[in-house]
Amino acid sequence: MPVRAARAAPEFVPRVRHPLERWLRTDRLPHIWCSGCGLGTALSAFLYALDELGWDPDTVAVVSGIGCAGRVAGYLRLDTYHTTHGRAIPFATGLKLAKPDLHVIVFSGDGDLFAIGGNHFIHAARRNMDIAVICVNNFNYGMTGGQLGPTTPVGARTTTSPFGNFEHPFNLVHLAASAGATYVARCTTLDGRRLQKALVEALSHKGFTFVEILAPCPTNYGRRNRLGEGLDELRYYREHMVIKHGADPKEADIAPGKPFLVGKFVDIQKPTYLELYQAKAREIGGEG
Amino acid sequence: MPAKTILTGVHFMNGDEAIAEGAIAAGCRFFAAYPITPQSEIAERLAWRLPQIGGMFIQMEDEIAAIAAVLGASWGGMKAMTATSGPGFSLMMENLGLAVMTETPCVIVDVQRGAPSTGLPTLVAQGDMMQARWGSHGHYEIIALCPASPQEAFDLTVKAFALAERFRVPVLLMTDEVVGHMYERVEIPPEVPVAPRRRPRVPPEEFLPFQPDPDLVPPMACAGEGYRVHVTGLTHDERGYPDMTPEAHDRLVRRLVDKIRLFPEEYTFYEEVQLADAEIAVVSYGISARVSLGGIELARKAGIKAGLFRLITAWPFPDEAIHKLAQRVKGIVVVELNLGQMSREVERAVRGLVPVHGVFHAGGRIHTPEEVFQGIEEVYRRCR
Ligand SMILES: Cc1ncc(C[n+]2csc(CCOP(=O)(O)OP(=O)(O)O)c2C)c(N)n1
Ligand code: SF4
Ligand SMILES: [Mg+2]
């Protein structure tokens, strides 16, 4: 692959603040993520999305589980909750029901949301709980040193699949759609603008919404699978992703070396848990 | 007619229902749980009551989710409760630790049944007492109360909410199947004081979310109030930011323990029955304490002056009260539905002053008065 000349770094201008800083706990920076990790891009796309939505920051709460992706909550200058491994969604459920005016967003990883937390994901989707779930899928457990996860593709090497993974992985967008999510999209960190758009849509959509962000974990997943640096993994995305809106999520499997689908898979409306609860309460003459 | 919030008046209800009503009276408007015997009456009552009074009831997919939702609701500014029995209590342990670490006020009810494992789903036991104390990983302090009647189930549920707010700690209501299912007279007062949450007294720019007041408990800023708090189960500093140093860890864990340990007079409750002239004290709690009264009566008829020390607060254990008790009597009998849990605490607090004898049963039924009497006789013989 031809090596392109690196673009000159933008000039450092002291005392000029980045416009997105208002969303960040800048006193917590630098972050813990490795260079080349997709989490930085995912986070900045999220910040751009928040900026675009123009919500009052005091109406936004972010809940994370545990993992590298789970550290997102801690960098946001918002009400943020870094909970236990896998339990961000039920925590967010309680938060949302207690304070319905809040925009409650779950930001976490593939292992957190779909291995240990998988049961919570499908039930929150089934109930159409009014929360947005953002999953950074890096195909492994980054935080704990690169173990096999529920999205690890067949054949991939991880520290606990040293001879290549033989388990069938989840197709997350298919899972989300089947469980009842009302908005489902998949993007990669290659495509910041498309990702921002999907996040804006997911965050502003009523009901249970889901965005899967495919992201490099060069330190653990990339290295063991000879995918090169983070940038090389983005090149891989560019060469293999097929943008298609409205595709059947069933077709969205991800297999090494094969084309994969990105885009918006589901965008529907249905009553949320809280709407149905309140309707029922009114029906029985409660204060609802 | 609109549903009444507080069911003021005299009722005939079981302990589980009394817990549900106690929660409502105490201001609880969020309940999340997963069905399990013998807790179901609590969930069923609240599924019926809460939607009528502007509260939230949600049946979650498991007990892990139930307690997680309760913590979320508490940070959303609500008084929140979950209820379960042994198997579900086990599932809640990790997030119980999160509640301790993040100082999240909430109430957790365990209606104890026969265990280990699925054990005796419909029958009584008191085998989760040590789990209540040490079930989550790490070193922490927690408050656990044990009602012995439906009336007390109501009263202690109210108390549990007050203590949860006062100390910013999960409070456990350790009841049992018999108290849960026993029907008795329950009197609900016209008004129940709702414990306030300790709120920030400074504007957001000056607020340090985990900077404690002099009594070691920090004020709590909930979601959406403009304070933008970071809440983490990681070891954290006064700002709520992760701090991975041994110093920060020792400081935080010590404070979490001390904020409770230093104020025993605020949560140490017990009842003494016929102890004034007693030579033998029966120490017991929950349903076993009530059964013990029968054994004490038999002992008195047989000429042995026995009395009851009923633990209402199980945790933190009332070391001092038990030590003083040991100075007054010649022997102690501990009656409980496990093979010796609180008895170890009694022995520790007695510090060898008098013999301590356990009357244990693993559960499935309550003790008979005769068994308690035999225990009293045994100690009486030993200490003469
Ligand atoms: C109950 C429990 N089990 C295991 C762990 C250890 N653990 C921490 S993060 C993690 C995996 C995270 O993977 P993922 O959600 O994919 O996040 P990533 O680090 O890849 O962003 C595990 C297993 C834990 N913290 N808690
Ligand atoms: S281990 Fe992987 S996921 Fe975690 S910060 Fe490093 S590159 Fe990112
Ligand atoms: Mg991962």
XYZ file of C-alpha atoms and ligand atoms in Angstrom:
707
model
C 0.000 0.000 0.000
C 1.503 3.376 -1.000
C 2.461 5.542 1.917
C 0.941 8.985 1.669
C 2.698 12.044 3.015
C 1.251 12.978 6.345
C -0.645 16.251 6.412
C 1.006 18.942 8.468
C -0.436 19.146 11.945
C -2.618 22.222 12.489
C -0.787 25.038 14.116
C -1.114 25.103 17.885
C -2.737 28.313 18.976
C -2.388 28.837 22.710
C -5.442 29.880 24.724
C -7.826 29.271 21.862
C -10.391 26.743 22.917
C -11.852 24.130 20.693
C -15.572 24.818 20.303
C -16.378 21.304 21.488
C -14.538 21.764 24.750
C -17.676 22.960 26.406
C -18.908 19.360 26.336
C -15.725 17.970 27.877
C -14.248 17.744 31.340
C -11.016 19.184 30.045
C -9.423 18.772 33.471
C -9.601 15.032 32.867
C -7.603 15.135 29.652
C -5.506 13.579 28.235
C -7.756 10.535 27.939
C -6.582 6.986 28.535
C -7.134 5.691 25.008
C -4.333 4.398 22.799
C -3.247 6.314 19.726
C -5.093 5.096 16.668
C -8.039 3.928 18.783
C -11.429 4.587 17.249
C -12.912 5.796 20.509
C -11.620 9.346 20.073
C -13.372 9.657 16.724
C -16.536 8.122 18.111
C -16.491 10.574 20.997
C -15.886 13.604 18.799
C -18.670 12.582 16.422
C -20.892 12.314 19.474
C -19.878 15.793 20.615
C -20.541 17.224 17.152
C -23.941 15.538 17.269
C -24.718 17.083 20.657
C -23.593 20.451 19.353
C -25.782 20.102 16.300
C -28.777 19.150 18.410
C -28.206 22.233 20.540
C -29.716 20.661 23.627
C -29.235 22.260 27.000
C -26.394 20.193 28.487
C -28.326 19.967 31.738
C -30.937 17.850 29.977
C -28.460 15.216 28.821
C -27.194 12.290 30.889
C -24.742 9.677 29.662
C -24.456 6.223 31.192
C -21.602 3.833 30.473
C -20.701 0.340 31.516
C -17.134 -0.867 31.926
C -14.486 -1.061 29.220
C -12.451 1.339 27.092
C -15.698 2.525 25.504
C -17.185 2.705 28.975
C -14.719 5.467 29.811
C -16.531 7.872 27.492
C -18.935 8.980 30.223
C -16.101 10.238 32.397
C -14.854 12.735 29.847
C -18.182 14.436 29.260
C -19.122 17.574 31.133
C -22.622 16.292 31.705
C -24.364 14.189 34.312
C -22.438 11.005 33.697
C -22.629 7.574 35.245
C -19.901 4.970 34.952
C -21.739 1.954 36.295
C -20.921 -1.772 36.441
C -19.981 -4.063 33.575
C -23.042 -4.693 31.434
C -25.511 -2.735 33.537
C -25.563 0.667 31.875
C -28.914 -0.018 30.186
C -30.922 -0.949 33.302
C -29.325 1.957 35.187
C -30.323 4.246 32.309
C -33.814 2.751 32.437
C -34.239 3.799 36.058
C -32.770 7.217 35.373
C -35.067 7.830 32.421
C -38.190 6.680 34.235
C -37.345 8.793 37.265
C -36.614 11.856 35.167
C -38.460 11.572 31.852
C -37.355 15.011 30.627
C -33.737 13.914 30.477
C -32.164 12.708 27.252
C -30.593 9.496 28.446
C -27.810 8.041 26.343
C -25.903 4.824 26.897
C -22.379 4.769 25.495
C -20.497 1.498 25.842
C -18.653 -1.360 24.191
C -19.593 -4.541 22.363
C -18.637 -6.817 25.242
C -20.356 -4.692 27.816
C -23.612 -4.297 25.919
C -23.873 -7.677 24.210
C -22.068 -10.276 26.315
C -22.620 -9.542 30.001
C -25.318 -6.957 29.242
C -27.042 -8.660 26.320
C -30.163 -9.526 28.246
C -30.699 -5.913 29.267
C -30.246 -4.738 25.688
C -32.952 -6.959 24.241
C -35.407 -6.181 27.010
C -34.920 -2.425 26.826
C -35.410 -2.668 23.048
C -38.492 -4.844 23.506
C -40.021 -2.323 25.908
C -39.068 0.558 23.619
C -37.472 2.348 26.522
C -36.781 5.896 25.394
C -32.984 5.772 25.472
C -30.284 5.907 22.802
C -27.659 3.173 22.900
C -24.331 3.801 21.206
C -22.057 0.786 20.915
C -18.437 1.091 19.891
C -17.786 -2.304 18.388
C -14.073 -3.032 18.212
C -14.619 -6.800 17.902
C -12.934 -7.597 21.190
C -12.521 -6.703 24.863
C -10.059 -3.854 24.601
C -9.888 -2.938 28.264
C -8.984 -6.364 29.591
C -6.296 -7.075 27.028
C -8.007 -8.198 23.846
C -10.119 -11.223 24.592
C -12.804 -12.844 22.462
C -16.158 -11.062 22.521
C -19.635 -11.640 21.151
C -18.840 -9.760 17.929
C -15.398 -11.239 17.254
C -15.526 -12.446 13.637
C -14.940 -16.091 12.805
C -11.252 -16.798 12.407
C -10.085 -13.721 14.331
C -7.294 -14.132 16.846
C -7.754 -12.783 20.311
C -5.996 -13.650 23.557
C -8.706 -16.184 24.361
C -9.103 -17.464 20.805
C -5.403 -17.949 20.140
C -6.070 -20.430 17.342
C -8.717 -18.329 15.664
C -12.313 -17.754 16.751
C -14.774 -20.497 15.862
C -17.839 -19.042 17.646
C -20.671 -17.538 15.618
C -20.688 -13.793 16.265
C -23.676 -11.520 16.723
C -24.820 -9.276 13.918
C -25.689 -6.369 16.191
C -27.952 -4.441 13.846
C -29.980 -7.561 13.163
C -30.188 -8.272 16.878
C -31.312 -4.707 17.652
C -33.891 -4.700 14.886
C -35.304 -8.082 15.924
C -35.524 -7.039 19.567
C -37.654 -4.030 18.657
C -35.349 -1.019 18.333
C -37.077 1.838 16.503
C -33.933 3.271 14.969
C -30.905 1.191 13.977
C -27.807 2.354 12.139
C -24.231 1.227 11.644
C -21.299 3.479 10.841
C -17.557 3.330 11.029
C -15.129 5.807 12.528
C -13.828 6.402 9.025
C -16.885 8.397 8.248
C -17.218 11.100 10.899
C -19.925 13.076 9.156
C -22.154 10.102 8.428
C -21.623 8.972 11.980
C -22.590 12.394 13.298
C -25.749 12.299 11.220
C -26.682 8.847 12.497
C -26.075 9.981 16.065
C -28.182 13.088 15.628
C -30.982 10.947 14.236
C -30.692 8.326 16.966
C -30.532 10.873 19.769
C -33.508 12.855 18.547
C -35.624 9.825 17.677
C -38.237 8.872 20.262
C -37.896 5.366 21.660
C -35.127 2.815 21.854
C -32.475 3.690 19.292
C -29.212 2.007 18.449
C -26.061 3.049 16.643
C -23.248 0.578 16.135
C -19.905 2.240 15.517
C -17.254 -0.006 14.016
C -13.950 1.176 15.387
C -10.334 0.068 15.367
C -8.632 -1.232 18.477
C -5.109 -1.307 17.083
C -3.509 -2.231 20.387
C -5.360 -5.464 20.859
C -7.549 -6.504 17.977
C -5.626 -4.877 15.123
C -2.243 -6.091 16.230
C -3.233 -9.711 16.704
C -5.077 -9.828 13.418
C -2.373 -8.093 11.418
C -4.662 -5.215 10.536
C -1.857 -2.716 11.017
C -2.277 0.672 12.624
C -5.621 2.300 13.363
C -5.350 4.106 10.060
C -4.893 0.829 8.185
C -8.091 -0.463 9.732
C -9.879 2.628 8.440
C -8.508 1.846 4.999
C -9.905 -1.618 5.389
C -13.309 -0.099 6.147
C -13.093 2.123 3.088
C -12.342 -0.836 0.890
C -14.970 -3.162 2.317
C -17.939 -1.131 3.482
C -21.033 -0.890 1.358
C -23.283 2.052 2.186
C -26.893 1.067 1.818
C -29.870 2.549 3.656
C -32.925 0.468 4.312
C -31.079 -2.819 3.810
C -32.328 -5.961 5.514
C -30.318 -6.114 8.769
C -30.099 -9.874 8.298
C -27.711 -9.203 5.440
C -25.394 -7.157 7.635
C -23.065 -9.912 8.875
C -19.425 -8.964 9.226
C -16.795 -11.458 8.075
C -13.081 -10.830 7.609
C -12.136 -9.900 4.045
C -15.791 -9.679 2.921
C -17.803 -6.544 2.141
C -20.091 -5.401 4.965
C -23.101 -3.110 5.122
C -23.264 0.265 6.802
C -26.205 2.646 6.842
C -29.595 3.056 8.394
C -31.510 -0.178 8.794
C -34.547 0.759 10.862
C -36.377 4.066 11.333
C -39.885 3.544 12.680
C -42.147 5.018 15.354
C -43.990 3.203 18.102
C -45.131 4.146 21.586
C -42.465 4.089 24.263
C -42.628 2.263 27.579
C -43.259 5.500 29.419
C -46.023 6.608 27.062
C -47.751 3.270 27.484
C -47.265 3.339 31.247
C -48.706 6.823 31.504
C -51.625 5.929 29.255
C -52.385 2.951 31.466
C -52.121 5.065 34.606
C -54.590 7.576 33.165
C -56.905 4.754 32.132
C -57.097 3.511 35.720
C -57.579 7.025 37.016
C -54.112 7.452 38.452
C -52.059 10.590 38.513
C -49.962 9.106 35.678
C -62.281 8.355 43.882
C -58.558 9.078 43.563
C -56.316 6.488 45.114
C -55.003 7.382 48.527
C -51.279 7.748 48.903
C -50.995 6.896 52.555
C -53.528 4.324 53.681
C -54.050 5.883 57.082
C -55.952 3.595 59.401
C -55.965 0.087 60.765
C -55.434 -2.770 58.321
C -55.120 -6.510 58.287
C -52.195 -7.161 56.022
C -49.130 -9.334 55.680
C -45.537 -8.262 56.130
C -44.860 -8.028 52.414
C -47.837 -5.740 51.874
C -46.816 -3.693 54.880
C -43.373 -3.194 53.332
C -45.002 -1.971 50.113
C -47.202 0.455 52.056
C -44.293 1.557 54.221
C -42.323 2.393 51.091
C -45.164 4.448 49.646
C -45.663 6.256 52.928
C -41.942 7.018 53.089
C -42.112 8.698 49.698
C -40.838 5.856 47.504
C -42.177 6.344 43.972
C -39.922 3.969 42.095
C -39.918 0.226 42.452
C -38.132 -2.224 40.164
C -37.990 -5.938 40.825
C -38.077 -9.433 39.416
C -40.652 -11.880 40.767
C -39.558 -14.425 43.351
C -41.234 -16.243 46.204
C -41.733 -15.120 48.963
C -41.267 -11.508 47.799
C -43.951 -11.437 45.100
C -46.627 -9.825 47.266
C -44.449 -6.738 47.591
C -44.069 -6.417 43.823
C -47.711 -7.231 43.183
C -48.928 -4.680 45.672
C -46.698 -1.980 44.206
C -47.639 -2.895 40.615
C -51.194 -2.174 41.698
C -50.561 0.857 43.871
C -47.790 2.887 42.245
C -49.471 3.640 38.900
C -52.451 4.974 40.817
C -50.433 7.482 42.820
C -48.066 8.827 40.191
C -45.242 6.385 40.922
C -43.264 4.072 38.663
C -43.349 0.312 38.833
C -41.283 -1.762 36.466
C -40.727 -5.487 36.361
C -37.192 -5.898 35.105
C -35.612 -8.837 33.278
C -33.676 -9.985 36.337
C -32.561 -8.807 39.759
C -29.322 -7.369 38.419
C -31.381 -5.076 36.235
C -33.795 -4.362 39.075
C -31.140 -2.989 41.403
C -29.390 -1.163 38.539
C -32.681 0.565 37.703
C -33.155 1.477 41.352
C -29.737 3.136 41.421
C -30.536 4.997 38.208
C -33.850 6.177 39.643
C -32.168 7.327 42.826
C -29.776 9.463 40.780
C -32.830 10.684 38.931
C -33.931 12.127 42.270
C -36.485 9.525 43.356
C -36.725 7.405 46.453
C -36.362 3.904 45.085
C -36.644 0.333 46.316
C -36.271 -3.225 45.112
C -37.260 -6.453 46.817
C -36.156 -10.020 46.361
C -35.281 -13.292 48.074
C -32.032 -15.287 48.316
C -31.324 -16.135 44.667
C -32.099 -12.600 43.562
C -30.221 -11.154 46.514
C -27.137 -13.011 45.286
C -27.577 -11.471 41.836
C -27.780 -7.999 43.330
C -24.483 -8.134 45.145
C -22.302 -6.451 42.526
C -24.553 -3.425 42.194
C -25.026 -3.282 45.949
C -21.315 -2.493 45.968
C -21.857 0.143 43.290
C -24.510 1.728 45.506
C -22.080 1.760 48.433
C -19.244 3.184 46.336
C -21.370 5.836 44.643
C -23.266 6.613 47.893
C -26.636 6.027 46.324
C -29.557 6.036 48.765
C -31.953 3.145 48.169
C -33.730 0.335 49.993
C -33.315 -3.359 49.254
C -35.641 -5.923 50.781
C -34.639 -9.573 51.178
C -37.500 -11.848 52.211
C -35.335 -14.750 53.282
C -36.162 -18.332 52.350
C -34.468 -21.720 52.648
C -31.079 -21.837 50.953
C -28.357 -22.429 49.583
C -29.383 -22.284 45.939
C -33.066 -22.715 45.132
C -33.371 -24.404 48.504
C -36.851 -24.097 49.914
C -38.520 -21.429 47.789
C -41.665 -21.169 49.876
C -40.281 -21.736 53.337
C -38.622 -19.600 55.934
C -34.940 -19.169 56.770
C -32.523 -16.505 57.951
C -29.475 -17.672 56.084
C -28.606 -14.467 54.216
C -27.543 -12.472 57.257
C -23.804 -12.680 56.588
C -24.381 -12.105 52.897
C -26.142 -8.903 53.858
C -23.004 -7.853 55.675
C -20.283 -9.056 53.337
C -21.989 -10.239 50.143
C -20.522 -7.682 47.799
C -16.791 -7.656 47.206
C -14.539 -5.348 49.160
C -14.700 -3.753 52.560
C -17.749 -1.661 53.318
C -20.293 -0.780 55.943
C -24.013 -1.142 55.466
C -27.215 -0.879 57.469
C -29.572 -3.849 57.795
C -32.839 -3.948 59.756
C -34.913 -7.000 60.745
C -38.658 -6.664 61.303
C -40.473 -9.214 63.454
C -44.065 -8.356 62.523
C -46.045 -6.760 59.701
C -46.387 -3.580 61.767
C -42.663 -3.446 62.230
C -42.165 -4.256 58.550
C -44.090 -1.070 57.805
C -42.254 1.001 60.404
C -38.790 -0.234 59.517
C -39.356 0.311 55.800
C -40.073 3.950 56.596
C -36.984 4.023 58.809
C -34.902 2.370 56.079
C -35.679 5.185 53.645
C -34.755 7.787 56.252
C -31.445 6.079 57.029
C -30.674 5.646 53.319
C -30.969 9.408 52.835
C -29.207 10.293 56.072
C -26.151 8.180 55.320
C -26.357 7.965 51.524
C -26.127 4.210 51.704
C -28.257 1.278 50.557
C -30.300 0.052 53.514
C -31.257 -3.611 53.659
C -34.509 -4.817 55.103
C -33.703 -8.402 56.076
C -37.047 -10.006 56.668
C -38.129 -13.614 56.281
C -40.850 -15.685 54.684
C -42.947 -15.982 57.827
C -42.991 -12.280 58.635
C -43.559 -11.611 54.931
C -46.585 -13.886 54.760
C -47.964 -13.394 58.261
C -51.203 -11.380 58.469
C -51.592 -9.052 61.407
C -52.925 -5.717 62.429
C -51.006 -2.873 60.828
C -51.705 0.660 61.831
C -50.734 3.310 59.327
C -50.423 6.806 60.793
C -52.055 9.856 59.205
C -48.738 11.224 58.126
C -45.263 9.861 57.689
C -42.308 12.255 57.520
C -40.513 11.952 54.197
C -36.758 12.055 54.685
C -35.180 14.840 52.647
C -32.224 14.302 50.380
C -29.156 16.262 51.324
C -28.833 18.835 48.571
C -25.840 20.887 47.421
C -25.638 24.243 49.178
C -23.288 25.896 46.712
C -23.633 26.694 43.010
C -22.382 24.149 40.452
C -19.038 25.925 39.866
C -18.130 25.451 43.527
C -19.657 22.062 44.078
C -17.447 19.035 44.726
C -19.831 16.079 44.486
C -17.924 13.786 46.822
C -16.660 16.360 49.276
C -18.251 15.268 52.543
C -19.918 17.449 55.138
C -18.390 17.269 58.639
C -20.433 14.107 59.295
C -18.606 12.503 56.342
C -21.670 12.353 54.074
C -21.544 14.478 50.910
C -24.600 16.324 49.606
C -26.050 14.733 46.482
C -26.711 16.456 43.173
C -29.016 14.415 40.998
C -29.238 14.272 37.214
C -30.593 17.303 35.419
C -30.020 19.725 38.282
C -27.187 21.555 36.574
C -24.352 20.136 38.662
C -23.032 17.776 35.958
C -21.684 15.192 38.300
C -19.530 12.250 37.291
C -20.477 9.166 39.255
C -18.215 6.136 39.063
C -17.703 2.831 40.807
C -13.971 3.383 40.392
C -12.080 4.792 43.335
C -12.569 8.526 43.028
C -11.629 11.846 44.556
C -13.844 14.648 45.848
C -14.579 15.720 42.280
C -15.827 12.246 41.489
C -12.885 11.689 39.159
C -11.104 8.344 39.135
C -7.999 8.334 41.318
C -6.071 5.087 41.155
C -3.694 5.731 44.025
C -3.562 3.659 47.225
C -3.916 6.890 49.212
C -7.141 7.902 47.493
C -8.480 4.383 47.868
C -7.743 4.125 51.560
C -9.197 7.574 52.153
C -12.406 6.826 50.277
C -13.026 3.372 51.734
C -12.334 4.627 55.232
C -14.773 7.475 54.813
C -17.464 5.171 53.430
C -17.051 2.973 56.494
C -16.641 5.750 59.055
C -19.616 7.801 57.900
C -21.727 4.966 59.287
C -19.577 3.518 62.058
C -19.202 6.805 63.865
C -22.933 7.322 64.408
C -24.267 4.113 65.990
C -26.881 5.931 68.066
C -28.704 6.896 64.874
C -29.338 3.380 63.609
C -28.877 0.977 66.513
C -32.282 -0.362 67.480
C -33.117 -3.314 69.692
C -35.870 -4.401 72.010
C -35.526 -5.869 75.474
C -38.222 -8.107 76.912
C -38.109 -9.367 80.506
C -34.400 -8.710 80.754
C -34.510 -6.712 83.998
C -34.105 -9.772 86.253
C -32.901 -12.218 83.605
C -30.037 -14.623 84.175
C -30.230 -15.974 80.657
C -30.685 -13.751 77.624
C -31.986 -15.006 74.332
C -30.588 -12.982 71.450
C -32.627 -13.294 68.305
C -34.234 -11.354 65.448
C -37.089 -11.483 62.967
C -39.493 -14.369 63.293
C -37.073 -16.323 65.495
C -37.276 -13.622 68.135
C -41.031 -14.016 68.325
C -40.781 -17.756 68.684
C -38.173 -17.228 71.367
C -40.768 -15.487 73.533
C -42.546 -18.854 73.823
C -39.335 -20.525 74.944
C -38.720 -17.768 77.489
C -42.202 -18.287 78.904
C -41.524 -22.013 79.312
C -38.213 -21.210 81.008
C -39.827 -18.816 83.443
C -42.446 -21.432 84.256
C -39.592 -23.837 84.987
C -38.016 -21.249 87.278
C -35.287 -19.968 84.955
C -35.252 -16.214 84.679
C -34.868 -15.667 80.965
C -35.452 -12.626 78.771
C -35.168 -11.539 75.157
C -32.743 -9.200 73.481
C -34.227 -8.686 70.042
C -31.920 -7.308 67.393
C -33.773 -4.848 65.205
C -30.572 -3.569 63.637
C -28.473 -6.489 62.493
C -25.793 -4.408 60.776
C -23.762 -2.618 61.949
C -23.852 -5.111 64.775
C -24.606 -3.525 68.191
C -21.344 -4.674 69.761
C -21.605 -2.412 72.748
C -25.182 -3.306 73.666
C -24.382 -7.004 73.465
C -21.223 -6.593 75.523
C -23.216 -4.775 78.189
C -25.829 -7.485 78.054
C -23.121 -10.067 78.727
C -22.179 -8.134 81.853
C -25.741 -8.428 83.162
C -26.571 -12.088 82.517
C -24.991 -15.470 83.160
C -25.457 -16.967 79.748
C -26.697 -16.177 76.248
C -28.701 -18.239 73.802
C -28.797 -17.218 70.138
C -31.803 -18.406 68.183
C -31.693 -18.129 64.403
C -32.754 -19.957 61.256
C -29.287 -20.797 59.994
C -26.461 -22.821 61.446
C -24.810 -19.904 63.210
C -24.352 -16.465 61.646
C -25.357 -13.644 64.000
C -24.255 -15.950 66.835
C -20.659 -15.392 65.715
C -21.170 -11.679 66.135
C -22.709 -12.235 69.550
C -19.734 -14.357 70.589
C -17.353 -11.695 69.314
C -19.157 -8.930 71.226
C -19.482 -11.026 74.396
C -15.692 -11.492 74.405
C -15.847 -14.616 76.482
C -17.666 -13.064 79.452
C -20.424 -15.682 79.478
C -21.201 -18.882 77.586
C -23.009 -18.405 74.264
C -25.129 -21.265 73.007
C -26.742 -21.477 69.595
C -30.174 -22.881 68.884
C -29.956 -23.326 65.160
C -32.087 -24.731 62.417
C -31.242 -24.446 58.716
C -34.780 -23.370 57.910
C -37.947 -24.704 56.359
C -39.811 -24.164 59.609
C -39.573 -21.896 62.586
C -38.256 -23.103 65.933
C -40.624 -24.528 68.488
C -40.788 -22.862 71.917
C -39.555 -26.185 73.350
C -36.365 -26.039 71.296
C -35.689 -22.545 72.544
C -36.463 -23.647 76.084
C -34.024 -26.547 75.776
C -31.356 -24.108 74.659
C -32.041 -21.911 77.652
C -31.886 -24.907 79.999
C -28.625 -26.041 78.460
C -26.908 -22.696 79.028
C -28.488 -22.396 82.465
C -26.995 -25.743 83.447
C -23.581 -24.766 82.027
C -23.340 -21.474 83.852
C -24.408 -22.517 87.308
C -18.519 -8.381 36.310
C -17.295 -8.043 35.596
N -16.683 -8.991 34.863
C -15.559 -8.699 34.188
C -15.036 -7.437 34.218
C -13.766 -7.142 33.473
N -13.976 -6.346 32.266
C -13.780 -5.017 32.254
S -14.032 -4.333 30.753
C -14.412 -5.824 30.075
C -14.704 -5.984 28.628
C -15.038 -4.734 27.923
O -15.219 -4.995 26.583
P -16.036 -3.997 25.684
O -17.338 -3.709 26.278
O -16.037 -4.544 24.297
O -15.207 -2.645 25.795
P -13.850 -2.191 25.096
O -12.818 -2.200 26.168
O -13.542 -3.143 24.002
O -14.157 -0.820 24.605
C -14.332 -6.835 31.021
C -14.574 -8.252 30.731
C -15.700 -6.480 35.004
N -15.266 -5.216 35.105
N -16.816 -6.802 35.661
S -7.101 -1.144 24.074
Fe -8.102 -0.891 22.094
S -10.123 -0.063 22.579
Fe -8.841 0.229 24.383
S -7.993 2.287 24.161
Fe -6.486 0.876 23.297
S -7.000 0.777 21.144
Fe -8.761 1.655 22.162
Mg -14.961 -3.966 22.654
